[in-house]
PDB file of C-alpha atoms in Angstrom:
ATOM      1  CA  MET U  20     -15.961   6.361  -8.537  1.00  0.00           C
ATOM      2  CA  GLN U  21     -12.344   5.653  -7.692  1.00  0.00           C
ATOM      3  CA  LEU U  22     -13.158   2.121  -6.571  1.00  0.00           C
ATOM      4  CA  VAL U  23     -14.535   1.219  -9.973  1.00  0.00           C
ATOM      5  CA  ALA U  24     -11.358   2.515 -11.584  1.00  0.00           C
ATOM      6  CA  LEU U  25      -9.295   0.500  -9.112  1.00  0.00           C
ATOM      7  CA  GLN U  26     -11.127  -2.678 -10.051  1.00  0.00           C
ATOM      8  CA  GLY U  27     -10.433  -1.959 -13.709  1.00  0.00           C
ATOM      9  CA  LEU U  28      -6.749  -1.630 -12.943  1.00  0.00           C
ATOM     10  CA  LYS U  29      -6.744  -4.938 -11.078  1.00  0.00           C
ATOM     11  CA  ILE U  30      -7.689  -6.657 -14.312  1.00  0.00           C
ATOM     12  CA  GLU U  31      -4.297  -5.654 -15.675  1.00  0.00           C
ATOM     13  CA  LEU U  32      -2.317  -6.488 -12.554  1.00  0.00           C
ATOM     14  CA  GLY U  33      -2.618 -10.194 -13.429  1.00  0.00           C
ATOM     15  CA  LEU U  34       0.789 -11.585 -12.511  1.00  0.00           C
ATOM     16  CA  ALA U  35       1.403  -8.988  -9.884  1.00  0.00           C
ATOM     17  CA  LEU U  36      -1.669  -9.439  -7.718  1.00  0.00           C
ATOM     18  CA  PHE U  37      -4.813 -10.810  -9.207  1.00  0.00           C
ATOM     19  CA  ALA U  38      -7.156 -10.640 -12.200  1.00  0.00           C
ATOM     20  CA  VAL U  39     -10.880 -10.078 -12.480  1.00  0.00           C
ATOM     21  CA  THR U  40     -12.536 -13.071 -14.131  1.00  0.00           C
ATOM     22  CA  TYR U  41     -15.746 -15.007 -13.918  1.00  0.00           C
ATOM     23  CA  PRO U  42     -15.480 -18.119 -11.729  1.00  0.00           C
ATOM     24  CA  PRO U  43     -15.582 -21.294 -13.863  1.00  0.00           C
ATOM     25  CA  ARG U  44     -18.600 -23.555 -13.545  1.00  0.00           C
ATOM     26  CA  LYS U  45     -18.876 -27.266 -14.065  1.00  0.00           C
ATOM     27  CA  ALA U  46     -21.947 -29.356 -14.655  1.00  0.00           C
ATOM     28  CA  GLY U  47     -23.408 -30.582 -11.396  1.00  0.00           C
ATOM     29  CA  SER U  48     -21.327 -28.281  -9.203  1.00  0.00           C
ATOM     30  CA  GLY U  49     -20.959 -24.626  -8.422  1.00  0.00           C
ATOM     31  CA  PRO U  50     -18.696 -22.098  -6.740  1.00  0.00           C
ATOM     32  CA  LEU U  51     -18.585 -21.960  -2.955  1.00  0.00           C
ATOM     33  CA  PHE U  52     -18.943 -18.774  -0.943  1.00  0.00           C
ATOM     34  CA  THR U  53     -17.152 -18.953   2.392  1.00  0.00           C
ATOM     35  CA  ARG U  54     -15.532 -16.792   5.031  1.00  0.00           C
ATOM     36  CA  LEU U  55     -11.765 -16.846   5.495  1.00  0.00           C
ATOM     37  CA  ARG U  56      -9.330 -14.712   7.417  1.00  0.00           C
ATOM     38  CA  ASN U  57      -8.334 -11.526   5.688  1.00  0.00           C
ATOM     39  CA  PRO U  58      -4.518 -11.890   5.482  1.00  0.00           C
ATOM     40  CA  SER U  59      -4.072  -8.236   6.393  1.00  0.00           C
ATOM     41  CA  THR U  60      -6.344  -7.959   9.420  1.00  0.00           C
ATOM     42  CA  GLY U  61      -6.946 -11.564  10.439  1.00  0.00           C
ATOM     43  CA  GLN U  62     -10.674 -10.773  10.538  1.00  0.00           C
ATOM     44  CA  ALA U  63     -13.451 -12.528   8.639  1.00  0.00           C
ATOM     45  CA  ALA U  64     -13.865 -11.672   4.951  1.00  0.00           C
ATOM     46  CA  LEU U  65     -15.985 -13.141   2.186  1.00  0.00           C
ATOM     47  CA  TYR U  66     -14.279 -15.276  -0.461  1.00  0.00           C
ATOM     48  CA  LEU U  67     -15.358 -17.503  -3.298  1.00  0.00           C
ATOM     49  CA  PHE U  68     -13.806 -20.806  -4.364  1.00  0.00           C
ATOM     50  CA  SER U  69     -14.327 -21.842  -7.970  1.00  0.00           C
ATOM     51  CA  SER U  70     -16.392 -24.968  -8.634  1.00  0.00           C
ATOM     52  CA  ASP U  71     -13.253 -27.118  -8.737  1.00  0.00           C
ATOM     53  CA  ALA U  72     -11.747 -25.288  -5.707  1.00  0.00           C
ATOM     54  CA  ARG U  73      -8.603 -24.532  -7.693  1.00  0.00           C
ATOM     55  CA  GLN U  74      -9.097 -20.775  -7.826  1.00  0.00           C
ATOM     56  CA  LEU U  75      -9.841 -18.286  -5.075  1.00  0.00           C
ATOM     57  CA  PHE U  76     -11.714 -15.016  -5.414  1.00  0.00           C
ATOM     58  CA  GLU U  77     -12.309 -12.226  -2.932  1.00  0.00           C
ATOM     59  CA  VAL U  78     -15.759 -10.658  -2.795  1.00  0.00           C
ATOM     60  CA  LYS U  79     -16.071  -6.949  -2.108  1.00  0.00           C
ATOM     61  CA  ALA U  80     -19.128  -4.740  -2.054  1.00  0.00           C
ATOM     62  CA  PHE U  81     -19.346  -1.197  -3.373  1.00  0.00           C
ATOM     63  CA  HIS U  82     -22.122   0.675  -1.642  1.00  0.00           C
ATOM     64  CA  GLU U  83     -23.579   4.124  -2.143  1.00  0.00           C
ATOM     65  CA  GLU U  84     -26.181   5.499   0.233  1.00  0.00           C
ATOM     66  CA  TYR U  85     -28.761   6.246  -2.432  1.00  0.00           C
ATOM     67  CA  ARG U  86     -28.696   3.301  -4.832  1.00  0.00           C
ATOM     68  CA  SER U  87     -31.247   0.620  -5.735  1.00  0.00           C
ATOM     69  CA  TRP U  88     -31.958  -1.814  -8.559  1.00  0.00           C
ATOM     70  CA  PHE U  89     -34.986  -2.314 -10.791  1.00  0.00           C
ATOM     71  CA  ILE U  90     -35.696  -6.048 -11.115  1.00  0.00           C
ATOM     72  CA  GLY U  91     -38.652  -6.555 -13.412  1.00  0.00           C
ATOM     73  CA  GLN U  92     -41.412  -4.383 -12.014  1.00  0.00           C
ATOM     74  CA  ALA U  93     -39.963  -4.376  -8.487  1.00  0.00           C
ATOM     75  CA  VAL U  94     -37.403  -2.153  -6.786  1.00  0.00           C
ATOM     76  CA  GLN U  95     -34.606  -3.847  -4.832  1.00  0.00           C
ATOM     77  CA  GLN U  96     -33.537  -1.428  -2.104  1.00  0.00           C
ATOM     78  CA  ASP U  97     -30.165  -3.113  -1.543  1.00  0.00           C
ATOM     79  CA  GLY U  98     -28.156  -1.332  -4.212  1.00  0.00           C
ATOM     80  CA  ARG U  99     -24.767  -2.812  -3.393  1.00  0.00           C
ATOM     81  CA  LEU U 100     -22.499  -3.722  -6.300  1.00  0.00           C
ATOM     82  CA  PHE U 101     -20.339  -6.784  -5.703  1.00  0.00           C
ATOM     83  CA  PHE U 102     -16.913  -7.275  -7.261  1.00  0.00           C
ATOM     84  CA  VAL U 103     -15.511 -10.781  -7.593  1.00  0.00           C
ATOM     85  CA  THR U 104     -11.733 -10.554  -7.926  1.00  0.00           C
ATOM     86  CA  ARG U 105      -9.249 -13.382  -8.268  1.00  0.00           C
ATOM     87  CA  VAL U 106      -6.640 -13.341  -5.506  1.00  0.00           C
ATOM     88  CA  ASP U 107      -3.378 -15.206  -5.103  1.00  0.00           C
ATOM     89  CA  PRO U 108      -4.132 -17.813  -2.387  1.00  0.00           C
ATOM     90  CA  LEU U 109      -0.485 -17.710  -1.359  1.00  0.00           C
ATOM     91  CA  PHE U 110      -1.229 -14.467   0.521  1.00  0.00           C
ATOM     92  CA  LEU U 111      -3.677 -16.335   2.751  1.00  0.00           C
ATOM     93  CA  VAL U 112      -1.263 -19.241   3.238  1.00  0.00           C
ATOM     94  CA  LEU U 113       1.427 -16.705   4.150  1.00  0.00           C
ATOM     95  CA  PHE U 114      -0.725 -15.476   7.042  1.00  0.00           C
ATOM     96  CA  TYR U 115      -0.851 -18.968   8.555  1.00  0.00           C
ATOM     97  CA  LEU U 116       2.817 -19.714   7.870  1.00  0.00           C
ATOM     98  CA  ALA U 117       3.942 -16.579   9.689  1.00  0.00           C
ATOM     99  CA  LYS U 118       1.549 -17.344  12.543  1.00  0.00           C
ATOM    100  CA  ALA U 119       2.907 -20.895  12.871  1.00  0.00           C
ATOM    101  CA  GLU U 120       6.460 -19.544  12.903  1.00  0.00           C
ATOM    102  CA  LYS U 121       5.651 -17.293  15.862  1.00  0.00           C
ATOM    103  CA  GLU U 122       3.787 -19.991  17.782  1.00  0.00           C
ATOM    104  CA  GLN U 123       5.781 -23.168  17.025  1.00  0.00           C
ATOM    105  CA  GLY U 124       8.862 -22.096  15.072  1.00  0.00           C
ATOM    106  CA  LYS U 125       9.391 -25.501  13.492  1.00  0.00           C
ATOM    107  CA  PHE U 126       8.904 -27.394  10.227  1.00  0.00           C
ATOM    108  CA  GLN U 127       5.377 -28.751   9.821  1.00  0.00           C
ATOM    109  CA  PRO U 128       3.253 -30.360   7.103  1.00  0.00           C
ATOM    110  CA  LEU U 129       1.162 -27.758   5.303  1.00  0.00           C
ATOM    111  CA  ASP U 130      -2.080 -29.461   6.311  1.00  0.00           C
ATOM    112  CA  GLN U 131      -1.121 -28.933   9.957  1.00  0.00           C
ATOM    113  CA  ILE U 132      -0.297 -25.274   9.374  1.00  0.00           C
ATOM    114  CA  LEU U 133      -3.601 -24.533   7.645  1.00  0.00           C
ATOM    115  CA  VAL U 134      -5.768 -25.325  10.653  1.00  0.00           C
ATOM    116  CA  ASP U 135      -8.279 -22.804  11.960  1.00  0.00           C
ATOM    117  CA  ALA U 136     -11.150 -23.681  14.281  1.00  0.00           C
ATOM    118  CA  GLU U 137     -13.026 -20.505  13.339  1.00  0.00           C
ATOM    119  CA  PHE U 138     -12.488 -20.785   9.575  1.00  0.00           C
ATOM    120  CA  SER U 139     -12.416 -24.481   8.706  1.00  0.00           C
ATOM    121  CA  SER U 140     -12.649 -23.711   4.979  1.00  0.00           C
ATOM    122  CA  CYS U 141      -9.023 -22.591   5.073  1.00  0.00           C
ATOM    123  CA  THR U 142      -8.055 -26.224   4.378  1.00  0.00           C
ATOM    124  CA  MET U 143      -9.493 -25.746   0.882  1.00  0.00           C
ATOM    125  CA  LEU U 144      -6.515 -23.510   0.115  1.00  0.00           C
ATOM    126  CA  LEU U 145      -4.529 -26.734  -0.261  1.00  0.00           C
ATOM    127  CA  GLN U 146      -6.570 -27.516  -3.367  1.00  0.00           C
ATOM    128  CA  CYS U 147      -5.722 -24.271  -5.143  1.00  0.00           C
ATOM    129  CA  THR U 148      -3.687 -24.888  -8.262  1.00  0.00           C
ATOM    130  CA  ASP U 149      -0.715 -22.629  -7.535  1.00  0.00           C
ATOM    131  CA  ILE U 150      -0.060 -23.501  -3.882  1.00  0.00           C
ATOM    132  CA  ALA U 151       2.098 -26.594  -4.427  1.00  0.00           C
ATOM    133  CA  LYS U 152       4.062 -24.815  -7.167  1.00  0.00           C
ATOM    134  CA  SER U 153       4.584 -21.528  -5.348  1.00  0.00           C
ATOM    135  CA  ILE U 154       4.899 -22.386  -1.645  1.00  0.00           C
ATOM    136  CA  HIS U 155       8.689 -22.357  -2.020  1.00  0.00           C
ATOM    137  CA  HIS U 156       8.492 -18.579  -2.517  1.00  0.00           C
ATOM    138  CA  ILE U 157       7.603 -18.035   1.153  1.00  0.00           C
ATOM    139  CA  ALA U 158       8.840 -21.115   3.001  1.00  0.00           C
ATOM    140  CA  GLU U 159      11.785 -23.358   3.636  1.00  0.00           C
ATOM    141  CA  GLU U 160      11.064 -26.937   2.665  1.00  0.00           C
ATOM    142  CA  LYS U 161      12.403 -30.309   3.679  1.00  0.00           C
ATOM    143  CA  GLU U 162      11.271 -33.868   3.000  1.00  0.00           C
ATOM    144  CA  THR U 163      11.300 -36.767   5.450  1.00  0.00           C
ATOM    145  CA  GLY U 164       9.848 -40.204   4.857  1.00  0.00           C
ATOM    146  CA  GLY U 165       8.246 -39.092   1.634  1.00  0.00           C
ATOM    147  CA  ARG U 166       6.405 -36.238   3.349  1.00  0.00           C
ATOM    148  CA  LYS U 167       7.142 -32.533   2.924  1.00  0.00           C
ATOM    149  CA  PHE U 168       7.475 -30.088   5.813  1.00  0.00           C
ATOM    150  CA  TYR U 169       7.471 -26.295   5.658  1.00  0.00           C
ATOM    151  CA  LYS U 170       8.671 -23.369   7.751  1.00  0.00           C
ATOM    152  CA  TYR U 171       8.138 -19.659   7.130  1.00  0.00           C
ATOM    153  CA  SER U 172      11.075 -17.822   5.554  1.00  0.00           C
ATOM    154  CA  GLU U 173      11.106 -14.050   5.878  1.00  0.00           C
ATOM    155  CA  GLU U 174      13.985 -13.717   3.418  1.00  0.00           C
ATOM    156  CA  LYS U 175      12.190 -15.675   0.697  1.00  0.00           C
ATOM    157  CA  THR U 176       8.936 -13.873   1.394  1.00  0.00           C
ATOM    158  CA  LEU U 177      10.476 -10.422   1.031  1.00  0.00           C
ATOM    159  CA  LYS U 178      12.078 -11.395  -2.269  1.00  0.00           C
ATOM    160  CA  TRP U 179       8.734 -12.726  -3.520  1.00  0.00           C
ATOM    161  CA  LEU U 180       6.883  -9.601  -2.407  1.00  0.00           C
ATOM    162  CA  THR U 181       9.503  -7.389  -4.051  1.00  0.00           C
ATOM    163  CA  LYS U 182       8.778  -9.130  -7.355  1.00  0.00           C
ATOM    164  CA  LYS U 183       5.093  -8.458  -6.803  1.00  0.00           C
ATOM    165  CA  VAL U 184       5.841  -4.784  -6.188  1.00  0.00           C
ATOM    166  CA  ASN U 185       8.010  -4.514  -9.313  1.00  0.00           C
ATOM    167  CA  GLN U 186       5.331  -6.166 -11.463  1.00  0.00           C
ATOM    168  CA  THR U 187       2.729  -3.783 -10.081  1.00  0.00           C
ATOM    169  CA  VAL U 188       4.976  -0.757 -10.741  1.00  0.00           C
ATOM    170  CA  LYS U 189       5.233  -1.814 -14.382  1.00  0.00           C
ATOM    171  CA  VAL U 190       1.446  -1.951 -14.721  1.00  0.00           C
ATOM    172  CA  LEU U 191       1.040   1.443 -13.064  1.00  0.00           C
ATOM    173  CA  LYS U 192       3.531   2.986 -15.487  1.00  0.00           C
ATOM    174  CA  ASP U 193       2.043   1.275 -18.529  1.00  0.00           C
ATOM    175  CA  HIS U 194      -1.351   2.761 -17.670  1.00  0.00           C
ATOM    176  CA  ASP U 195      -0.098   6.220 -16.717  1.00  0.00           C
ATOM    177  CA  VAL U 196      -1.685   5.931 -13.300  1.00  0.00           C
ATOM    178  CA  SER U 197      -1.250   9.066 -11.210  1.00  0.00           C
ATOM    179  CA  VAL U 198       0.811   8.246  -8.143  1.00  0.00           C
ATOM    180  CA  GLY U 199       2.642  11.517  -7.516  1.00  0.00           C
ATOM    181  CA  GLY U 200       2.184  13.857  -4.594  1.00  0.00           C
ATOM    182  CA  LYS U 201       0.200  12.470  -1.702  1.00  0.00           C
ATOM    183  CA  VAL U 202      -0.216   8.805  -2.514  1.00  0.00           C
ATOM    184  CA  GLN U 203      -3.178   8.498  -0.151  1.00  0.00           C
ATOM    185  CA  SER U 204      -5.258  10.879  -2.268  1.00  0.00           C
ATOM    186  CA  ALA U 205      -4.115   9.809  -5.734  1.00  0.00           C
ATOM    187  CA  THR U 206      -6.886   8.943  -8.201  1.00  0.00           C
ATOM    188  CA  PHE U 207      -6.786   6.654 -11.174  1.00  0.00           C
ATOM    189  CA  ILE U 208      -6.609   9.399 -13.762  1.00  0.00           C
ATOM    190  CA  SER U 209      -4.130   9.400 -16.603  1.00  0.00           C
ATOM    191  CA  SER U 210      -2.080  12.419 -15.543  1.00  0.00           C
ATOM    192  CA  LYS U 211       1.429  11.144 -15.001  1.00  0.00           C
ATOM    193  CA  LYS U 212       3.075  14.192 -16.497  1.00  0.00           C
ATOM    194  CA  LEU U 213       1.118  16.571 -14.286  1.00  0.00           C
ATOM    195  CA  ALA U 214       1.768  14.501 -11.190  1.00  0.00           C
ATOM    196  CA  GLY U 215       5.522  14.614 -11.605  1.00  0.00           C
ATOM    197  CA  ALA U 216       5.816  11.061 -10.321  1.00  0.00           C
ATOM    198  CA  VAL U 217       9.227   9.653  -9.521  1.00  0.00           C
ATOM    199  CA  GLU U 218      10.259   6.028  -9.070  1.00  0.00           C
ATOM    200  CA  GLU U 219       9.757   6.198  -5.314  1.00  0.00           C
ATOM    201  CA  ASP U 220       6.133   7.268  -5.823  1.00  0.00           C
ATOM    202  CA  TYR U 221       5.436   4.211  -7.958  1.00  0.00           C
ATOM    203  CA  ILE U 222       7.117   1.854  -5.513  1.00  0.00           C
ATOM    204  CA  ARG U 223       5.280   3.379  -2.570  1.00  0.00           C
ATOM    205  CA  TYR U 224       1.937   3.136  -4.349  1.00  0.00           C
ATOM    206  CA  ALA U 225       2.591  -0.471  -5.392  1.00  0.00           C
ATOM    207  CA  HIS U 226       3.661  -1.264  -1.842  1.00  0.00           C
ATOM    208  CA  GLY U 227       0.330   0.113  -0.644  1.00  0.00           C
ATOM    209  CA  LEU U 228      -1.612  -2.137  -3.006  1.00  0.00           C
ATOM    210  CA  ILE U 229       0.362  -5.235  -1.990  1.00  0.00           C
ATOM    211  CA  SER U 230      -0.054  -4.303   1.675  1.00  0.00           C
ATOM    212  CA  GLU U 231      -3.802  -4.849   1.375  1.00  0.00           C
ATOM    213  CA  TYR U 232      -2.877  -8.531   1.708  1.00  0.00           C
ATOM    214  CA  LEU U 233      -0.183  -8.264   4.392  1.00  0.00           C
ATOM    215  CA  THR U 234      -0.161  -7.792   8.128  1.00  0.00           C
ATOM    216  CA  GLU U 235       0.904  -4.353   9.312  1.00  0.00           C
ATOM    217  CA  GLU U 236       4.131  -5.827  10.655  1.00  0.00           C
ATOM    218  CA  LEU U 237       5.067  -7.459   7.356  1.00  0.00           C
ATOM    219  CA  SER U 238       4.039  -4.367   5.405  1.00  0.00           C
ATOM    220  CA  THR U 239       6.428  -2.276   7.518  1.00  0.00           C
ATOM    221  CA  THR U 240       9.221  -4.831   7.062  1.00  0.00           C
ATOM    222  CA  LEU U 241       8.664  -4.835   3.306  1.00  0.00           C
ATOM    223  CA  ALA U 242       8.819  -1.022   3.186  1.00  0.00           C
ATOM    224  CA  LYS U 243      12.214  -1.138   4.901  1.00  0.00           C
ATOM    225  CA  TYR U 244      13.374  -3.906   2.556  1.00  0.00           C
ATOM    226  CA  LEU U 245      12.366  -1.705  -0.395  1.00  0.00           C
ATOM    227  CA  ARG U 246      14.253   1.175   1.263  1.00  0.00           C
ATOM    228  CA  LEU U 247      11.216   3.407   1.227  1.00  0.00           C
ATOM    229  CA  PRO U 248      11.754   6.506   3.379  1.00  0.00           C
ATOM    230  CA  GLU U 249       9.236   6.952   6.162  1.00  0.00           C
ATOM    231  CA  VAL U 250       6.488   9.391   5.293  1.00  0.00           C
ATOM    232  CA  ALA U 251       6.561  12.396   7.583  1.00  0.00           C
ATOM    233  CA  VAL U 252       3.220  13.111   9.210  1.00  0.00           C
ATOM    234  CA  LEU U 253       2.602  16.843   9.383  1.00  0.00           C
ATOM    235  CA  PRO U 254       1.159  18.075  12.691  1.00  0.00           C
ATOM    236  CA  LYS U 255      -2.436  19.228  12.542  1.00  0.00           C
ATOM    237  CA  GLU U 256      -2.960  22.948  12.650  1.00  0.00           C
ATOM    238  CA  PRO U 257      -4.810  24.113  15.777  1.00  0.00           C
ATOM    239  CA  LEU U 258      -8.442  24.991  15.219  1.00  0.00           C
ATOM    240  CA  PRO U 259      -9.182  28.718  15.254  1.00  0.00           C
ATOM    241  CA  LYS U 260     -10.662  29.919  18.509  1.00  0.00           C
TER     242      LYS U 260
END
């Protein structure tokens, strides 16, 4: 049940990544489910905009092979458990900013950067509360004729992501999350003393969590910026004949 524990931890990551909350509802309106590009893979993923479109949530499903629900006197065979988790929309904007930098390499209005023929709902990111206030963390900005133009800044982005990593490290330490040894197999069990975790372990683990919202290229660049040593991959032992 590591995933459930992970979701519990995300509640505490608040400033660092996201927080689990219930989407707000308003009379006469409701939240909107839509598909957007996953900022890590660029592939379709399910998201949820709050009723006022000011908050963004990612929707993930936890599925076990043998699970079902009792609803009244009936059995629902689809036993998936869905997690609705608030996500910083700036991660999704970052994907498009970096893409525009590679393709055009010039200052553009944000509404021209957030254009996607396959995922038209991406324009709703402009309505999210924090975008206007936080876009300067990942982009250069200039104003001409009363209109603002933006261009991706790797330097600013790496500084912003480093803050995210540091905030996440603090949460991991505060909750005694086990991050020592092989990070890939660490579980969310309070066993910091047994794990013998060092600062690098925490940073590497936090980097892994942040990287869920970054392209592989940017994740690698961030690891170098954080001065994380490359993890040696041990050769597989030959199978016995």
